[in-house]
Amino acid sequence: MPVSRLSYAVAATALAAAALAPALPAAAAPAPACPGLSGGANADLVRLATGLRIASTAAQMSAAQTSATARALDGPLAAVVQAPPTNSGKRLGSPAIDAGAARVGTGDLRAQATWPTGYRCGTPGPAATSSVALAEAAVLPGGSGTGTLRLAGSPSSGADVSLSTRDGHLASSATARVGLADLRLFDGSGSPVRVKVLSQPQLSAVAGGTVARSAVRYTAPVYEVTGPAGTTRRLDAAGQRIDIPLPASVLRLSIGTVTRHVTATAVTAEAATLRVQLFAGGTAAPSLDLGVGVLQVSANAPVEVPVPVTARPPATLPLTGVDTGWLVGIGLLTAIGGRLLLLLSRRRTRSY
């Protein structure tokens, strides 16, 4: 048989086998960029209507960075950090500060911001946190521990943002809180009022890409109020208030309600855990208006964001066997090719 005929036969068999062989899977498309989730939390131990803040903390998370801030009193002295760089932290000891309208004792200011490798790709954990702890704080302070409002017992505030998973999906979380022990109003006067804190307030927001995975959680405070006459009453429900008669004025204490907004992609909430108002001379407008434990949180997440494949096991087992159908086809073609070669070789023998 001429070499050319033999080559053609072998080539035809090979081409037919290749036609029956299954196509190799295409190279996997690159994984989508890690989704950007964001969130923020702010907590003020005290916030005056004038805008002055005591023990103010904030934590923020975006698609590009995290940050945290802690201040004992509005001013330049603060613990401020930002990440990247990874695991950036700061701790400051603040001195006692007298700003006239407010006074704070020595404080411990802490701020921490993290950005670990792969953080945006589904690794749960804290993103940023800040806290302030004070020896004491006072609003419109007087001498010898007297004043309009005094917070004793190491009052504090804190804010946190983090990344978590909910039902296999990425979620952003934000939490704001304050720590209160004992509030004293008009201490040292003939009409002191004491507020004992029985339950600490905390506000959290979670955004998970759907309404079902998004929520606002609020731990309402419980206060025990003792008036000048020694009568004790309890504040334990949102919107509840107590009016306490004082000489030539009325002191109003009320628990604020939670303002919330929840959608599939964004969650926001705000609460003033205790509002203190003083109405002098029967006027409708308060001469003093301040919030104790003012909390704000926000969280955002894109719709239906699954945890990236690299962060969880495959959903199905990989294909490890071989399709026998195309192997049978190749075998048949090989047999046909062999028969063809045999016939051609016999013709060659007869030609001699």
mmCIF file of C-alpha atoms in Angstrom:
data_model
loop_
_atom_site.group_PDB
_atom_site.id
_atom_site.type_symbol
_atom_site.label_atom_id
_atom_site.label_comp_id
_atom_site.label_asym_id
_atom_site.label_seq_id
_atom_site.Cartn_x
_atom_site.Cartn_y
_atom_site.Cartn_z
ATOM 1 C CA MET A 1 0.000 0.000 0.000
ATOM 2 C CA PRO A 2 1.413 3.414 -0.848
ATOM 3 C CA VAL A 3 2.464 5.447 2.124
ATOM 4 C CA SER A 4 0.045 8.187 1.128
ATOM 5 C CA ARG A 5 -2.965 5.859 1.295
ATOM 6 C CA LEU A 6 -1.919 4.552 4.699
ATOM 7 C CA SER A 7 -1.479 8.092 5.998
ATOM 8 C CA TYR A 8 -4.914 9.085 4.710
ATOM 9 C CA ALA A 9 -6.557 6.148 6.451
ATOM 10 C CA VAL A 10 -4.907 6.861 9.775
ATOM 11 C CA ALA A 11 -5.704 10.563 9.512
ATOM 12 C CA ALA A 12 -9.353 9.857 8.712
ATOM 13 C CA THR A 13 -9.661 7.621 11.740
ATOM 14 C CA ALA A 14 -8.053 10.230 13.999
ATOM 15 C CA LEU A 15 -10.312 13.009 12.730
ATOM 16 C CA ALA A 16 -13.428 10.943 13.272
ATOM 17 C CA ALA A 17 -12.344 10.114 16.808
ATOM 18 C CA ALA A 18 -11.681 13.751 17.530
ATOM 19 C CA ALA A 19 -15.140 14.653 16.285
ATOM 20 C CA LEU A 20 -16.743 12.273 18.762
ATOM 21 C CA ALA A 21 -14.602 13.332 21.715
ATOM 22 C CA PRO A 22 -16.299 15.763 24.104
ATOM 23 C CA ALA A 23 -15.200 19.352 24.026
ATOM 24 C CA LEU A 24 -12.963 20.397 26.894
ATOM 25 C CA PRO A 25 -14.636 22.773 29.349
ATOM 26 C CA ALA A 26 -13.869 26.425 28.778
ATOM 27 C CA ALA A 27 -11.568 28.130 31.228
ATOM 28 C CA ALA A 28 -13.501 29.410 34.223
ATOM 29 C CA ALA A 29 -14.378 33.080 34.051
ATOM 30 C CA PRO A 30 -12.618 35.195 36.649
ATOM 31 C CA ALA A 31 -14.576 35.591 39.883
ATOM 32 C CA PRO A 32 -16.456 38.873 40.170
ATOM 33 C CA ALA A 33 -14.892 41.572 42.263
ATOM 34 C CA CYS A 34 -15.686 41.288 45.945
ATOM 35 C CA PRO A 35 -18.817 43.307 46.679
ATOM 36 C CA GLY A 36 -18.467 46.539 48.620
ATOM 37 C CA LEU A 37 -20.477 46.698 51.798
ATOM 38 C CA SER A 38 -20.585 49.758 54.027
ATOM 39 C CA GLY A 39 -21.790 50.824 57.427
ATOM 40 C CA GLY A 40 -21.442 53.374 60.174
ATOM 41 C CA ALA A 41 -22.146 53.782 63.877
ATOM 42 C CA ASN A 42 -22.142 56.831 66.160
ATOM 43 C CA ALA A 43 -22.702 57.002 69.899
ATOM 44 C CA ASP A 44 -22.781 60.155 72.040
ATOM 45 C CA LEU A 45 -22.955 59.839 75.794
ATOM 46 C CA VAL A 46 -24.520 63.322 75.947
ATOM 47 C CA ARG A 47 -25.582 65.628 73.128
ATOM 48 C CA LEU A 48 -26.749 69.167 73.816
ATOM 49 C CA ALA A 49 -29.149 71.074 71.572
ATOM 50 C CA THR A 50 -26.262 73.451 70.865
ATOM 51 C CA GLY A 51 -24.371 70.560 69.234
ATOM 52 C CA LEU A 52 -21.838 69.979 72.020
ATOM 53 C CA ARG A 53 -21.076 66.285 72.474
ATOM 54 C CA ILE A 54 -19.615 64.355 75.378
ATOM 55 C CA ALA A 55 -17.892 60.966 74.942
ATOM 56 C CA SER A 56 -18.462 60.815 71.201
ATOM 57 C CA THR A 57 -17.483 57.683 69.259
ATOM 58 C CA ALA A 58 -17.739 56.774 65.574
ATOM 59 C CA ALA A 59 -16.833 53.789 63.379
ATOM 60 C CA GLN A 60 -17.103 53.685 59.587
ATOM 61 C CA MET A 61 -16.648 51.032 56.881
ATOM 62 C CA SER A 62 -16.630 51.579 53.117
ATOM 63 C CA ALA A 63 -15.520 49.645 50.040
ATOM 64 C CA ALA A 64 -12.079 51.226 50.295
ATOM 65 C CA GLN A 65 -11.280 51.734 53.978
ATOM 66 C CA THR A 66 -12.344 51.594 57.617
ATOM 67 C CA SER A 67 -11.978 54.312 60.261
ATOM 68 C CA ALA A 68 -12.654 54.946 63.932
ATOM 69 C CA THR A 69 -12.775 58.080 66.102
ATOM 70 C CA ALA A 70 -13.072 58.616 69.854
ATOM 71 C CA ARG A 71 -13.401 61.986 71.642
ATOM 72 C CA ALA A 72 -13.982 62.795 75.296
ATOM 73 C CA LEU A 73 -15.316 66.262 74.413
ATOM 74 C CA ASP A 74 -15.628 68.154 71.144
ATOM 75 C CA GLY A 75 -12.185 69.454 70.314
ATOM 76 C CA PRO A 76 -8.853 68.561 68.719
ATOM 77 C CA LEU A 77 -7.894 65.856 71.235
ATOM 78 C CA ALA A 78 -9.076 62.559 69.769
ATOM 79 C CA ALA A 79 -8.035 59.021 68.942
ATOM 80 C CA VAL A 80 -8.413 58.789 65.156
ATOM 81 C CA VAL A 81 -7.321 55.838 62.992
ATOM 82 C CA GLN A 82 -7.840 54.621 59.439
ATOM 83 C CA ALA A 83 -7.061 51.397 57.571
ATOM 84 C CA PRO A 84 -5.304 50.565 55.330
ATOM 85 C CA PRO A 85 -2.717 50.199 56.774
ATOM 86 C CA THR A 86 -3.806 46.913 58.318
ATOM 87 C CA ASN A 87 -4.625 46.776 62.022
ATOM 88 C CA SER A 88 -4.199 50.451 62.773
ATOM 89 C CA GLY A 89 -4.935 51.238 66.426
ATOM 90 C CA LYS A 90 -4.570 54.107 68.880
ATOM 91 C CA ARG A 91 -5.129 54.579 72.594
ATOM 92 C CA LEU A 92 -5.007 57.923 74.386
ATOM 93 C CA GLY A 93 -5.382 59.010 77.965
ATOM 94 C CA SER A 94 -7.298 62.292 78.011
ATOM 95 C CA PRO A 95 -6.979 64.802 80.856
ATOM 96 C CA ALA A 96 -9.892 66.414 82.672
ATOM 97 C CA ILE A 97 -11.429 69.154 80.501
ATOM 98 C CA ASP A 98 -13.649 72.073 81.545
ATOM 99 C CA ALA A 99 -15.407 73.696 78.578
ATOM 100 C CA GLY A 100 -17.797 75.839 80.617
ATOM 101 C CA ALA A 101 -21.055 74.267 79.460
ATOM 102 C CA ALA A 102 -19.632 70.801 80.078
ATOM 103 C CA ARG A 103 -16.878 69.204 82.097
ATOM 104 C CA VAL A 104 -15.359 65.731 81.823
ATOM 105 C CA GLY A 105 -12.962 63.845 84.030
ATOM 106 C CA THR A 106 -9.968 61.892 82.848
ATOM 107 C CA GLY A 107 -10.736 59.485 80.062
ATOM 108 C CA ASP A 108 -9.562 56.463 78.114
ATOM 109 C CA LEU A 109 -9.936 56.873 74.333
ATOM 110 C CA ARG A 110 -9.526 53.877 72.035
ATOM 111 C CA ALA A 111 -9.859 53.448 68.269
ATOM 112 C CA GLN A 112 -9.083 50.440 66.090
ATOM 113 C CA ALA A 113 -9.446 49.995 62.317
ATOM 114 C CA THR A 114 -8.589 46.811 60.405
ATOM 115 C CA TRP A 115 -8.236 45.848 56.765
ATOM 116 C CA PRO A 116 -6.870 42.266 56.559
ATOM 117 C CA THR A 117 -6.001 40.696 53.234
ATOM 118 C CA GLY A 118 -9.142 39.264 51.657
ATOM 119 C CA TYR A 119 -11.412 41.066 54.087
ATOM 120 C CA ARG A 120 -13.753 42.214 51.339
ATOM 121 C CA CYS A 121 -13.958 38.656 50.039
ATOM 122 C CA GLY A 122 -16.078 37.109 52.733
ATOM 123 C CA THR A 123 -13.895 36.884 55.829
ATOM 124 C CA PRO A 124 -16.196 37.814 58.735
ATOM 125 C CA GLY A 125 -14.818 39.933 61.530
ATOM 126 C CA PRO A 126 -14.630 43.405 63.034
ATOM 127 C CA ALA A 127 -13.823 46.277 60.698
ATOM 128 C CA ALA A 128 -13.580 49.228 63.094
ATOM 129 C CA THR A 129 -14.317 49.932 66.735
ATOM 130 C CA SER A 130 -14.022 52.927 69.056
ATOM 131 C CA SER A 131 -14.752 53.598 72.715
ATOM 132 C CA VAL A 132 -14.581 56.312 75.355
ATOM 133 C CA ALA A 133 -14.605 55.722 79.108
ATOM 134 C CA LEU A 134 -14.694 58.717 81.475
ATOM 135 C CA ALA A 135 -14.178 59.047 85.200
ATOM 136 C CA GLU A 136 -17.215 61.358 85.251
ATOM 137 C CA ALA A 137 -19.032 63.977 83.193
ATOM 138 C CA ALA A 138 -21.207 67.007 83.959
ATOM 139 C CA VAL A 139 -23.405 69.461 82.055
ATOM 140 C CA LEU A 140 -23.619 73.046 83.371
ATOM 141 C CA PRO A 141 -21.497 72.026 86.339
ATOM 142 C CA GLY A 142 -21.476 73.824 89.669
ATOM 143 C CA GLY A 143 -18.991 73.763 92.502
ATOM 144 C CA SER A 144 -18.344 70.836 94.852
ATOM 145 C CA GLY A 145 -19.918 68.241 92.574
ATOM 146 C CA THR A 146 -23.160 70.129 92.044
ATOM 147 C CA GLY A 147 -24.673 71.053 88.705
ATOM 148 C CA THR A 148 -27.572 70.521 86.352
ATOM 149 C CA LEU A 149 -26.599 66.998 85.257
ATOM 150 C CA ARG A 150 -23.815 64.804 86.569
ATOM 151 C CA LEU A 151 -22.949 61.342 85.281
ATOM 152 C CA ALA A 152 -20.975 59.237 87.721
ATOM 153 C CA GLY A 153 -19.817 55.627 87.756
ATOM 154 C CA SER A 154 -17.471 55.639 84.729
ATOM 155 C CA PRO A 155 -19.891 56.507 81.907
ATOM 156 C CA SER A 156 -18.870 55.296 78.454
ATOM 157 C CA SER A 157 -19.815 55.049 74.789
ATOM 158 C CA GLY A 158 -18.821 52.771 71.929
ATOM 159 C CA ALA A 159 -19.319 52.179 68.204
ATOM 160 C CA ASP A 160 -18.540 49.134 66.037
ATOM 161 C CA VAL A 161 -18.872 48.073 62.392
ATOM 162 C CA SER A 162 -18.185 44.579 61.083
ATOM 163 C CA LEU A 163 -18.649 42.132 58.220
ATOM 164 C CA SER A 164 -20.644 38.946 58.791
ATOM 165 C CA THR A 165 -22.535 36.221 56.932
ATOM 166 C CA ARG A 166 -26.282 35.632 57.077
ATOM 167 C CA ASP A 167 -27.742 32.541 55.396
ATOM 168 C CA GLY A 168 -24.661 32.180 53.209
ATOM 169 C CA HIS A 169 -24.642 35.824 52.134
ATOM 170 C CA LEU A 170 -22.445 38.741 53.075
ATOM 171 C CA ALA A 171 -23.875 41.292 55.496
ATOM 172 C CA SER A 172 -22.677 44.529 57.066
ATOM 173 C CA SER A 173 -23.380 45.249 60.732
ATOM 174 C CA ALA A 174 -23.188 48.398 62.851
ATOM 175 C CA THR A 175 -23.672 48.786 66.610
ATOM 176 C CA ALA A 176 -23.810 51.851 68.884
ATOM 177 C CA ARG A 177 -24.000 51.706 72.686
ATOM 178 C CA VAL A 178 -23.548 53.698 75.868
ATOM 179 C CA GLY A 179 -22.732 52.626 79.387
ATOM 180 C CA LEU A 180 -24.538 54.465 82.187
ATOM 181 C CA ALA A 181 -24.709 53.839 85.906
ATOM 182 C CA ASP A 182 -25.989 56.837 87.830
ATOM 183 C CA LEU A 183 -27.380 60.189 86.661
ATOM 184 C CA ARG A 184 -27.932 63.021 89.112
ATOM 185 C CA LEU A 185 -29.852 66.199 88.297
ATOM 186 C CA PHE A 186 -29.664 69.381 90.382
ATOM 187 C CA ASP A 187 -27.454 67.593 92.865
ATOM 188 C CA GLY A 188 -26.643 69.800 95.841
ATOM 189 C CA SER A 189 -29.848 71.807 95.478
ATOM 190 C CA GLY A 190 -33.028 71.456 97.502
ATOM 191 C CA SER A 191 -34.684 69.434 94.722
ATOM 192 C CA PRO A 192 -32.302 66.666 93.633
ATOM 193 C CA VAL A 193 -33.413 64.021 91.147
ATOM 194 C CA ARG A 194 -31.632 60.708 90.733
ATOM 195 C CA VAL A 195 -31.853 58.369 87.738
ATOM 196 C CA LYS A 196 -30.551 54.852 88.228
ATOM 197 C CA VAL A 197 -29.870 52.846 85.071
ATOM 198 C CA LEU A 198 -31.115 49.258 85.333
ATOM 199 C CA SER A 199 -30.634 48.219 81.683
ATOM 200 C CA GLN A 200 -28.083 49.545 79.206
ATOM 201 C CA PRO A 201 -29.231 50.726 75.761
ATOM 202 C CA GLN A 202 -27.801 49.356 72.515
ATOM 203 C CA LEU A 203 -28.776 49.862 68.873
ATOM 204 C CA SER A 204 -27.737 47.626 65.950
ATOM 205 C CA ALA A 205 -28.385 47.506 62.212
ATOM 206 C CA VAL A 206 -27.730 44.629 59.804
ATOM 207 C CA ALA A 207 -28.004 44.774 55.998
ATOM 208 C CA GLY A 208 -27.894 41.460 54.138
ATOM 209 C CA GLY A 209 -29.132 42.179 50.613
ATOM 210 C CA THR A 210 -32.787 41.269 51.255
ATOM 211 C CA VAL A 211 -35.414 42.547 53.660
ATOM 212 C CA ALA A 212 -35.509 39.128 55.341
ATOM 213 C CA ARG A 213 -31.791 39.299 56.116
ATOM 214 C CA SER A 214 -31.856 42.967 57.191
ATOM 215 C CA ALA A 215 -32.973 44.214 60.594
ATOM 216 C CA VAL A 216 -32.772 46.790 63.375
ATOM 217 C CA ARG A 217 -32.292 45.562 66.925
ATOM 218 C CA TYR A 218 -32.734 47.845 69.915
ATOM 219 C CA THR A 219 -32.159 47.020 73.545
ATOM 220 C CA ALA A 220 -34.295 49.591 75.330
ATOM 221 C CA PRO A 221 -33.007 51.080 78.582
ATOM 222 C CA VAL A 222 -34.772 50.818 81.899
ATOM 223 C CA TYR A 223 -34.502 53.742 84.338
ATOM 224 C CA GLU A 224 -35.529 54.113 87.951
ATOM 225 C CA VAL A 225 -36.278 57.755 88.766
ATOM 226 C CA THR A 226 -36.349 59.107 92.311
ATOM 227 C CA GLY A 227 -37.788 62.615 92.734
ATOM 228 C CA PRO A 228 -37.150 65.281 95.395
ATOM 229 C CA ALA A 229 -39.868 63.831 97.641
ATOM 230 C CA GLY A 230 -38.286 60.372 97.533
ATOM 231 C CA THR A 231 -40.957 58.889 95.276
ATOM 232 C CA THR A 232 -39.582 56.316 92.829
ATOM 233 C CA ARG A 233 -41.001 55.611 89.391
ATOM 234 C CA ARG A 234 -39.770 53.521 86.481
ATOM 235 C CA LEU A 235 -39.208 54.484 82.856
ATOM 236 C CA ASP A 236 -39.148 51.352 80.696
ATOM 237 C CA ALA A 237 -41.156 51.963 77.516
ATOM 238 C CA ALA A 238 -40.459 53.977 74.383
ATOM 239 C CA GLY A 239 -42.259 57.319 74.467
ATOM 240 C CA GLN A 240 -42.887 57.142 78.215
ATOM 241 C CA ARG A 241 -42.231 60.332 80.195
ATOM 242 C CA ILE A 242 -42.219 61.670 83.726
ATOM 243 C CA ASP A 243 -42.820 65.324 84.688
ATOM 244 C CA ILE A 244 -41.264 66.319 88.013
ATOM 245 C CA PRO A 245 -42.304 69.670 89.557
ATOM 246 C CA LEU A 246 -39.390 71.819 90.703
ATOM 247 C CA PRO A 247 -39.337 75.345 92.138
ATOM 248 C CA ALA A 248 -40.444 77.668 89.286
ATOM 249 C CA SER A 249 -39.902 74.933 86.670
ATOM 250 C CA VAL A 250 -40.795 71.430 85.512
ATOM 251 C CA LEU A 251 -38.248 68.714 84.747
ATOM 252 C CA ARG A 252 -39.319 66.285 82.032
ATOM 253 C CA LEU A 253 -37.588 62.931 81.542
ATOM 254 C CA SER A 254 -38.629 60.783 78.580
ATOM 255 C CA ILE A 255 -37.478 57.711 76.706
ATOM 256 C CA GLY A 256 -37.130 58.406 73.017
ATOM 257 C CA THR A 257 -38.543 56.193 70.300
ATOM 258 C CA VAL A 258 -36.475 54.412 67.679
ATOM 259 C CA THR A 259 -36.593 55.867 64.177
ATOM 260 C CA ARG A 260 -35.830 53.119 61.664
ATOM 261 C CA HIS A 261 -35.829 52.526 57.922
ATOM 262 C CA VAL A 262 -35.241 49.042 56.483
ATOM 263 C CA THR A 263 -34.956 48.071 52.802
ATOM 264 C CA ALA A 264 -33.231 45.205 51.022
ATOM 265 C CA THR A 265 -30.029 47.198 50.586
ATOM 266 C CA ALA A 266 -30.016 49.891 53.296
ATOM 267 C CA VAL A 267 -30.816 50.002 57.004
ATOM 268 C CA THR A 268 -30.738 53.122 59.204
ATOM 269 C CA ALA A 269 -31.849 53.722 62.775
ATOM 270 C CA GLU A 270 -31.554 56.378 65.482
ATOM 271 C CA ALA A 271 -32.550 56.534 69.138
ATOM 272 C CA ALA A 272 -32.216 59.012 72.005
ATOM 273 C CA THR A 273 -32.325 56.726 75.017
ATOM 274 C CA LEU A 274 -33.122 59.506 77.517
ATOM 275 C CA ARG A 275 -34.213 63.077 76.860
ATOM 276 C CA VAL A 276 -33.840 65.686 79.582
ATOM 277 C CA GLN A 277 -35.857 68.913 79.279
ATOM 278 C CA LEU A 278 -36.360 71.770 81.714
ATOM 279 C CA PHE A 279 -39.350 74.077 81.287
ATOM 280 C CA ALA A 280 -39.038 77.267 83.324
ATOM 281 C CA GLY A 281 -41.917 79.583 84.263
ATOM 282 C CA GLY A 282 -44.557 77.627 82.369
ATOM 283 C CA THR A 283 -42.990 78.312 78.965
ATOM 284 C CA ALA A 284 -43.658 75.973 76.046
ATOM 285 C CA ALA A 285 -40.037 75.919 74.883
ATOM 286 C CA PRO A 286 -37.492 74.185 77.129
ATOM 287 C CA SER A 287 -34.688 76.246 78.609
ATOM 288 C CA LEU A 288 -32.579 73.081 78.704
ATOM 289 C CA ASP A 289 -32.774 70.270 76.147
ATOM 290 C CA LEU A 290 -30.263 67.449 75.927
ATOM 291 C CA GLY A 291 -30.087 63.787 74.988
ATOM 292 C CA VAL A 292 -28.345 61.087 76.988
ATOM 293 C CA GLY A 293 -27.261 58.083 74.975
ATOM 294 C CA VAL A 294 -27.858 59.288 71.413
ATOM 295 C CA LEU A 295 -27.296 56.326 69.082
ATOM 296 C CA GLN A 296 -27.151 56.213 65.270
ATOM 297 C CA VAL A 297 -26.419 53.242 62.974
ATOM 298 C CA SER A 298 -26.479 52.522 59.253
ATOM 299 C CA ALA A 299 -25.656 49.468 57.136
ATOM 300 C CA ASN A 300 -25.658 48.875 53.385
ATOM 301 C CA ALA A 301 -25.341 45.742 51.234
ATOM 302 C CA PRO A 302 -25.937 45.053 47.523
ATOM 303 C CA VAL A 303 -28.913 42.871 46.602
ATOM 304 C CA GLU A 304 -28.350 39.096 46.908
ATOM 305 C CA VAL A 305 -24.591 39.036 47.484
ATOM 306 C CA PRO A 306 -23.451 35.401 47.904
ATOM 307 C CA VAL A 307 -20.299 34.617 49.809
ATOM 308 C CA PRO A 308 -17.553 34.352 47.126
ATOM 309 C CA VAL A 309 -16.749 30.802 45.981
ATOM 310 C CA THR A 310 -13.293 30.972 47.539
ATOM 311 C CA ALA A 311 -14.885 31.416 50.944
ATOM 312 C CA ARG A 312 -17.168 28.360 50.918
ATOM 313 C CA PRO A 313 -17.118 24.716 49.668
ATOM 314 C CA PRO A 314 -18.298 23.830 46.133
ATOM 315 C CA ALA A 315 -22.009 23.184 45.768
ATOM 316 C CA THR A 316 -21.555 19.970 43.694
ATOM 317 C CA LEU A 317 -18.966 17.237 43.419
ATOM 318 C CA PRO A 318 -16.423 17.687 40.592
ATOM 319 C CA LEU A 319 -16.645 15.438 37.512
ATOM 320 C CA THR A 320 -14.059 12.675 38.001
ATOM 321 C CA GLY A 321 -15.301 9.876 35.674
ATOM 322 C CA VAL A 322 -15.001 9.516 31.893
ATOM 323 C CA ASP A 323 -17.898 9.515 29.412
ATOM 324 C CA THR A 324 -17.944 5.920 28.051
ATOM 325 C CA GLY A 325 -20.041 6.821 25.000
ATOM 326 C CA TRP A 326 -17.291 8.569 23.124
ATOM 327 C CA LEU A 327 -14.785 5.842 24.060
ATOM 328 C CA VAL A 328 -17.072 3.228 22.432
ATOM 329 C CA GLY A 329 -17.291 5.405 19.330
ATOM 330 C CA ILE A 330 -13.514 5.673 19.099
ATOM 331 C CA GLY A 331 -13.230 1.902 19.482
ATOM 332 C CA LEU A 332 -15.614 1.295 16.571
ATOM 333 C CA LEU A 333 -13.760 3.731 14.351
ATOM 334 C CA THR A 334 -10.459 2.106 15.253
ATOM 335 C CA ALA A 335 -11.854 -1.307 14.269
ATOM 336 C CA ILE A 336 -13.125 0.056 10.948
ATOM 337 C CA GLY A 337 -9.764 1.672 10.288
ATOM 338 C CA GLY A 338 -7.987 -1.604 11.050
ATOM 339 C CA ARG A 339 -10.249 -3.521 8.646
ATOM 340 C CA LEU A 340 -9.533 -0.967 5.946
ATOM 341 C CA LEU A 341 -5.791 -1.334 6.460
ATOM 342 C CA LEU A 342 -6.114 -5.136 6.253
ATOM 343 C CA LEU A 343 -7.956 -5.008 2.901
ATOM 344 C CA LEU A 344 -5.448 -2.598 1.459
ATOM 345 C CA SER A 345 -2.537 -4.765 2.574
ATOM 346 C CA ARG A 346 -4.083 -7.833 0.818
ATOM 347 C CA ARG A 347 -4.408 -5.869 -2.419
ATOM 348 C CA ARG A 348 -0.757 -4.941 -2.094
ATOM 349 C CA THR A 349 0.213 -8.627 -1.689
ATOM 350 C CA ARG A 350 -1.722 -9.665 -4.816
ATOM 351 C CA SER A 351 -0.063 -6.906 -6.824
ATOM 352 C CA TYR A 352 3.312 -8.522 -6.258
#
